Tab-separated table of C-alpha atoms in Angstrom:
chain	number	residue	atom	x	y	z
A	181	VAL	CA	-6.431	-35.548	10.136
A	182	MET	CA	-6.460	-33.313	13.219
A	183	ARG	CA	-2.892	-32.248	12.522
A	184	SER	CA	-3.659	-31.123	8.963
A	185	GLY	CA	-6.699	-29.220	10.264
A	186	VAL	CA	-4.463	-27.372	12.722
A	187	LEU	CA	-1.944	-26.558	9.983
A	188	ASN	CA	-4.709	-25.233	7.754
A	189	MET	CA	-5.975	-23.072	10.611
A	190	ILE	CA	-2.447	-21.758	11.241
A	191	GLU	CA	-1.901	-21.096	7.531
A	192	ARG	CA	-5.277	-19.325	7.302
A	193	GLN	CA	-4.326	-17.122	10.265
A	194	GLU	CA	-0.970	-16.279	8.656
A	195	ILE	CA	-2.748	-15.360	5.416
A	196	ILE	CA	-5.262	-13.158	7.239
A	197	GLU	CA	-2.474	-11.425	9.189
A	198	ALA	CA	-0.559	-10.707	5.967
A	199	LEU	CA	-3.702	-9.471	4.228
A	200	ASN	CA	-4.506	-7.303	7.238
A	201	LYS	CA	-1.074	-5.673	7.099
A	202	ALA	CA	-1.558	-4.962	3.385
A	203	PHE	CA	-5.080	-3.687	4.165
A	204	SER	CA	-3.641	-1.360	6.816
A	205	PHE	CA	-1.078	0.037	4.338
A	206	LYS	CA	-3.861	0.871	1.897
A	207	TYR	CA	-6.413	2.009	4.490
A	208	HIS	CA	-3.859	4.408	5.993
A	209	SER	CA	-2.735	5.461	2.524
A	210	MET	CA	0.145	7.928	2.551
A	211	ALA	CA	-1.130	9.160	-0.816
A	212	GLY	CA	-4.546	9.646	0.813
A	213	TYR	CA	-2.987	11.676	3.620
A	214	ILE	CA	-1.131	13.798	1.084
A	215	GLU	CA	-4.372	14.260	-0.875
A	216	GLN	CA	-6.021	15.667	2.270
A	217	ALA	CA	-2.973	17.738	3.297
A	218	ASP	CA	-3.369	20.558	0.785
A	219	PRO	CA	0.258	20.360	-0.337
A	220	TYR	CA	2.042	23.277	-1.932
A	221	VAL	CA	2.248	22.614	-5.675
A	222	ALA	CA	4.724	24.844	-7.482
A	223	PRO	CA	3.785	25.978	-10.995
A	224	GLY	CA	4.566	23.203	-13.441
A	225	ARG	CA	4.352	20.466	-10.784
A	226	GLU	CA	0.641	19.677	-11.194
A	227	ALA	CA	1.463	16.229	-12.611
A	228	ALA	CA	2.981	15.293	-9.242
A	229	LEU	CA	-0.274	16.070	-7.459
A	230	GLU	CA	-2.267	14.213	-10.135
A	231	LEU	CA	-0.127	11.120	-9.562
A	232	VAL	CA	-0.711	11.313	-5.798
A	233	LEU	CA	-4.470	11.613	-6.379
A	234	THR	CA	-4.384	8.580	-8.698
A	235	ILE	CA	-2.456	6.485	-6.151
A	236	ALA	CA	-4.860	7.545	-3.372
A	237	ALA	CA	-7.859	6.476	-5.478
A	238	GLU	CA	-6.204	3.139	-6.289
A	239	ASP	CA	-5.464	2.616	-2.583
A	240	ARG	CA	-9.167	3.069	-1.795
A	241	VAL	CA	-10.099	0.435	-4.389
A	242	GLU	CA	-7.406	-1.918	-3.043
A	243	THR	CA	-8.699	-1.448	0.514
A	244	ASP	CA	-12.080	-2.788	-0.610
A	245	ARG	CA	-10.506	-5.716	-2.502
A	246	LEU	CA	-8.391	-6.747	0.470
A	247	ALA	CA	-11.343	-6.449	2.856
A	248	ARG	CA	-13.413	-8.730	0.613
A	249	ARG	CA	-10.568	-11.276	0.406
A	250	MET	CA	-10.229	-11.376	4.210
A	251	GLU	CA	-13.983	-11.697	4.645
A	252	SER	CA	-13.995	-14.609	2.165
A	253	LEU	CA	-11.516	-16.312	4.513
A	254	GLU	CA	-13.741	-15.501	7.514
A	255	GLY	CA	-11.283	-12.842	8.652
A	256	ILE	CA	-12.138	-9.376	9.909
A	257	PRO	CA	-10.339	-6.431	8.278
A	258	GLN	CA	-8.579	-4.390	10.960
A	259	ALA	CA	-6.659	-1.308	9.910
A	260	GLY	CA	-4.856	-0.736	13.199
A	261	SER	CA	-3.392	2.648	14.006
A	262	PRO	CA	-2.022	4.811	11.214
A	263	GLY	CA	1.451	5.198	12.667
A	264	LEU	CA	1.402	8.768	11.353
A	265	ASP	CA	-0.238	11.967	12.385
A	266	SER	CA	-1.751	13.015	9.074
A	267	ALA	CA	-1.503	16.664	10.145
A	268	SER	CA	2.279	16.267	10.026
A	269	VAL	CA	2.160	16.379	6.215
A	270	ASN	CA	-0.084	19.448	5.916
A	271	TYR	CA	1.024	22.259	3.607
A	272	LEU	CA	4.390	20.742	2.724
A	273	SER	CA	5.607	20.886	-0.869
A	274	ILE	CA	4.469	18.172	-3.249
A	275	ASP	CA	8.092	17.463	-4.147
A	276	TYR	CA	9.044	16.773	-0.536
A	277	LEU	CA	5.911	14.667	-0.086
A	278	LEU	CA	6.716	12.618	-3.204
A	279	GLY	CA	9.920	11.540	-1.473
A	280	VAL	CA	7.985	10.617	1.671
A	281	LEU	CA	5.464	8.672	-0.421
A	282	MET	CA	8.213	6.861	-2.329
A	283	LYS	CA	9.887	5.709	0.904
A	284	ASN	CA	6.484	4.557	2.215
A	285	LEU	CA	5.828	2.593	-0.978
A	286	GLU	CA	9.312	1.043	-0.880
A	287	CYS	CA	8.537	-0.253	2.616
A	288	GLN	CA	5.244	-1.694	1.360
A	289	MET	CA	7.010	-3.227	-1.630
A	290	ALA	CA	9.457	-5.077	0.618
A	291	PHE	CA	6.527	-6.538	2.551
A	292	TYR	CA	4.621	-7.619	-0.580
A	293	GLU	CA	7.760	-9.156	-2.093
A	294	SER	CA	8.410	-11.109	1.104
A	295	ARG	CA	4.878	-12.564	1.034
A	296	ARG	CA	4.048	-13.116	-2.624
A	297	ASP	CA	5.521	-16.645	-2.835
A	298	ARG	CA	4.350	-17.830	0.592
A	299	PHE	CA	0.690	-18.332	-0.255
A	300	SER	CA	-1.304	-20.273	-2.816
A	301	GLU	CA	-3.935	-18.840	-5.136
A	302	PRO	CA	-5.915	-16.626	-4.972
A	303	VAL	CA	-3.947	-14.844	-2.231
A	304	ARG	CA	-0.715	-15.170	-4.213
A	305	SER	CA	-2.331	-13.142	-7.010
A	306	ASP	CA	-3.327	-10.476	-4.477
A	307	PHE	CA	0.292	-10.043	-3.383
A	308	ASP	CA	1.537	-10.196	-6.986
A	309	ARG	CA	-0.913	-7.421	-7.910
A	310	LEU	CA	0.117	-5.334	-4.884
A	311	ALA	CA	3.819	-5.741	-5.673
A	312	ILE	CA	3.408	-4.913	-9.373
A	313	THR	CA	1.175	-1.899	-8.731
A	314	THR	CA	3.457	-0.578	-5.994
A	315	TRP	CA	6.543	-1.005	-8.177
A	316	HIS	CA	4.741	0.895	-10.950
A	317	HIS	CA	3.886	3.738	-8.546
A	318	ILE	CA	7.491	3.931	-7.316
A	319	GLU	CA	8.688	4.160	-10.928
A	320	GLN	CA	6.165	6.904	-11.726
A	321	ILE	CA	7.225	8.913	-8.669
A	322	HIS	CA	10.887	8.475	-9.493
A	323	MET	CA	10.277	9.833	-13.022
A	324	LEU	CA	8.443	12.890	-11.624
A	325	MET	CA	10.945	13.783	-8.923
A	326	GLU	CA	13.200	16.688	-9.574
A	327	PRO	CA	16.914	15.855	-9.949
A	328	GLY	CA	18.546	15.299	-6.561
A	329	LYS	CA	15.241	14.941	-4.664
A	330	ALA	CA	15.155	11.143	-5.002
A	331	ASP	CA	18.309	10.746	-2.920
A	332	GLY	CA	17.146	12.403	0.236
């Protein structure tokens, strides 16, 4: 009995740590940084900025969802440090920033994919949703990128 209690506590901690990492990705949203950075948007590239604004808004909603899930497990949402100086993306072109955002989302996607089968419901659904949404955002960015920009 004691042993299963310890395993449940360890599993709960692993779940909270994974949720916290996902929470940190969304809290320190690269799309949110780009939204605040006043990027240069060339004529005809407004759709790229609109996509970034949509992703940033979705990241804010996801931050709240993940915080509530952690709190339901008696965890405390902790965003950690951003790992990026948001000023470093100021005034850059939206096309360059789309590439930065896509690489950021690909990193997140790898994390979500590595976790989605490790947990039972309802946390599994959280990671499924994160993976599906992130994949969708990567696809949208890829479709908006100018030829040659997606490669580097």
